[in-house]
C-alpha angles and dihedrals in degrees: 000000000000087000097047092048080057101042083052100055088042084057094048086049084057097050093042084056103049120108089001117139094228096038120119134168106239119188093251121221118223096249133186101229122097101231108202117214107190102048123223141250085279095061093081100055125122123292119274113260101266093242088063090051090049094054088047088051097055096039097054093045087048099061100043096029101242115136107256089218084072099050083046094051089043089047090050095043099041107045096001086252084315098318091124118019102172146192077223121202096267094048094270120157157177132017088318103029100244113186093228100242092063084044091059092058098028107036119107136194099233102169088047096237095143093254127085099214124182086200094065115077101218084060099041096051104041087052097049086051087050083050100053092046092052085052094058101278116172104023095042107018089169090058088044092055090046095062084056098059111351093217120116094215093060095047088059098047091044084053097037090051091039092056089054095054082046092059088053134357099213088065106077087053082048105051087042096064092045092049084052096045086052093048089051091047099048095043084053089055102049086046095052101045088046084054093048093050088047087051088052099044089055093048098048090045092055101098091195119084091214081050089056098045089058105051089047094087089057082053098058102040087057090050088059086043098065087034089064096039083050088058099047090047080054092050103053094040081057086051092051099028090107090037090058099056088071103087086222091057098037095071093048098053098029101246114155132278118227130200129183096320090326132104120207091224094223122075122206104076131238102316107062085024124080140144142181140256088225131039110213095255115358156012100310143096125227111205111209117220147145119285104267095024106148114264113216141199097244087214140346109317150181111211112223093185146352139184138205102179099073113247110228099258103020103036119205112345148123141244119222144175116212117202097272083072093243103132114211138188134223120198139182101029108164081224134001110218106260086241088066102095123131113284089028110132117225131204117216110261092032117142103246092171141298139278126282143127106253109158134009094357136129097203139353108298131125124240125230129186144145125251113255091029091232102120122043102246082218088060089054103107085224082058101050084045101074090044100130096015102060111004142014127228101245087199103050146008116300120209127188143220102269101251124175126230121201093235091055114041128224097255089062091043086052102048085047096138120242107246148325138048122326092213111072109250114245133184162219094067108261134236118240125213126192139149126184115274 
């Protein structure tokens, strides 16, 4: 009985695997540690303090040489310092995010408790440190990244981050309330303005006058509501507005991405942003993003119309010329910025609203397309530009521009291998047996 419980969660750590970016087939070591696959009650407790992170973090560094700026920089970007610890869509768990079947070979029990669990973040993060320096850390931290999420993309934002915890400690503790003040702001937002529209709905719907007059005061409740949730959004992009300008921290607290005079127009990077070479009917690209995500003029601009009771098939959205006379359309923002009226000019990089899905839409994205929707906007040079800085291609491989970040030196930037895993792939699957110590 005791074998076939393991053989079966061996089984459910294959399937979870399967078809997942960062999934690889190890040649798995019998090991004396029990690793659990589904966490307990515990797991959702509060974050740790971030001095005791930060002592994790250089521990952990210390006794497998891998600089503790880069577990810090994996822990944020993975599970937001435990924040979210998955199961992620590809299977992905735990503190460091570990696919189960690495965690199988990979997992240890650091504070010595009898159990490896990826839910725990001593031994999370002293395996993910183990990991990166059987992947090639410290002499090729790019190929030991790699390892960890063999996307280019990732490898640059870990490095990039991890440069900017190197220049001063305080920092990763610092971004990270910022990031956490924005969050806040923007779901209020979103929240606010859903309840405002609801408010209206119901008041427009009442066919009696004395019907209308009393649902007025909700309306206008709600309407205070989003004015003060506007503010405090204000309030906390004013707090991060310096922090922003650095491209580690951009990404971090989605702030825009320029290239050469053009802004992508959705903020988060290339980890919560993707798009697709192709649109479901015609000429037009839908940008997937969190809920909230800042919505940005993607260069100086004129707006011609906007909108803020949804249209049935675009939601709420705008329509704007920039100064090379093309004329685009944004649709399904969960809010349009109370500035953006017809006539209003617009800077590039200029907040216009945030991501929802108002309208016709199966989950929070913008959409972005031409007037008349003769060209494809992916196909737009300025576009492909941004692929791996600001977005990822959800429907194929992105590469990025090589950069160099000072943790990592350009000789180790330069011999990054092409693609594919580190760890040579091995099969049949194989079985795992392992008992508690």
């Amino acid at each position: 009985m005791r074998r076939a419980a393991l053989l079966a969660l061996v089984a459910v750590a294959a399937v979870l695997a399967t078809g997942a970016a960062r999934a690889d087939t190890f040649t798995v070591v019998p090991t004396p540690l029990v690793t659990p696959l589904v966490p307990d009650a515990s797991a959702a407790s509060e974050p740790l303090p971030y001095s005791q992170l930060l002592a994790l973090w250089q521990q952990a560094g210390a006794q497998y040489d891998v600089p503790w700026q880069v577990l810090a920089a994996i822990n944020k970007i993975e599970s937001n310092f435990g924040r979210n610890m998955g199961p992620s869509s590809a299977g992905a768990i735990g503190w460091m995010q570990f696919m189960p079947s690495t965690w199988m070979r990979w997992g240890v029990d650091a504070n010595g408790d009898g159990v490896a669990d990826p839910w725990n973040a001593t031994d999370a993060v002293f395996s993910a440190a183990r990991y990166l320096q059987a992947a090639g850390a410290p002499a090729d931290l790019y190929r030991a990244v790699f390892a960890y999420n063999h996307a280019d993309w990732y490898v640059q934002e870990v490095l990039s981050l991890a440069d900017l915890y190197q220049a001063d400690g305080s920092v990763a503790f610092s971004l990270d309330q910022m990031q956490q003040a924005l969050d806040t702001a923007r779901q209020a937002v979103v929240d606010s303005a859903a309840r405002l529209r609801r408010a209206q709905a119901r008041e427009s719907r009442a066919r009696l006058l004395s019907d209308r007059l009393a649902l007025q005061p909700a309306v206008g409740k709600a309407q205070r509501a989003l004015d003060a949730a506007r503010a405090a959004l204000a309030r906390a992009q004013h707090a991060s507005a310096a922090a922003s300008f650095s491209p580690a921290a951009a990404d971090l607290l989605a702030g825009p991405t320029y290239e050469s005079g053009w802004v992508f127009p959705v903020g988060g990077g290339p980890g919560v942003v993707s798009a697709s070479h192709t649109h479901h009917d015609y000429a037009a690209v839908d940008i997937a993003a969190p809920a909230g995500s800042p919505v940005y003029a993607i260069n100086d601009a004129t707006v011609l119309r906007s909108w803020t009771t949804p249209d049935p098939r675009c939601g709420i959205g705008l329509t704007f010329q920039t100064g090379d006379g093309q004329t685009w359309t944004y649709c399904h923002l969960a809010v349009l910025d109370p500035k953006v009226v017809p006539g209003a000019s617009l800077a590039a990089g200029e907040q216009v609203g945030l991501v929802g899905s108002t309208g016709e839409a199966t989950g929070p994205h913008l959409h972005l397309q031409l007037q008349p929707a003769d060209a494809w906007p992916q196909q737009e040079p300025w576009f492909q530009a941004f692929a791996g800085t600001a977005f990822s291609w959800n429907d194929a491989a992105t590469a990025v521009p090589l950069r160099t970040p000072a943790i990592v030196g350009a000789a180790e930037v330069a011999a990054r291998p092409a693609a594919g895993p580190v760890f040579q792939v091995v099969g049949p699957p194989p079985v795992v047996l392992f008992s508690r110590g």
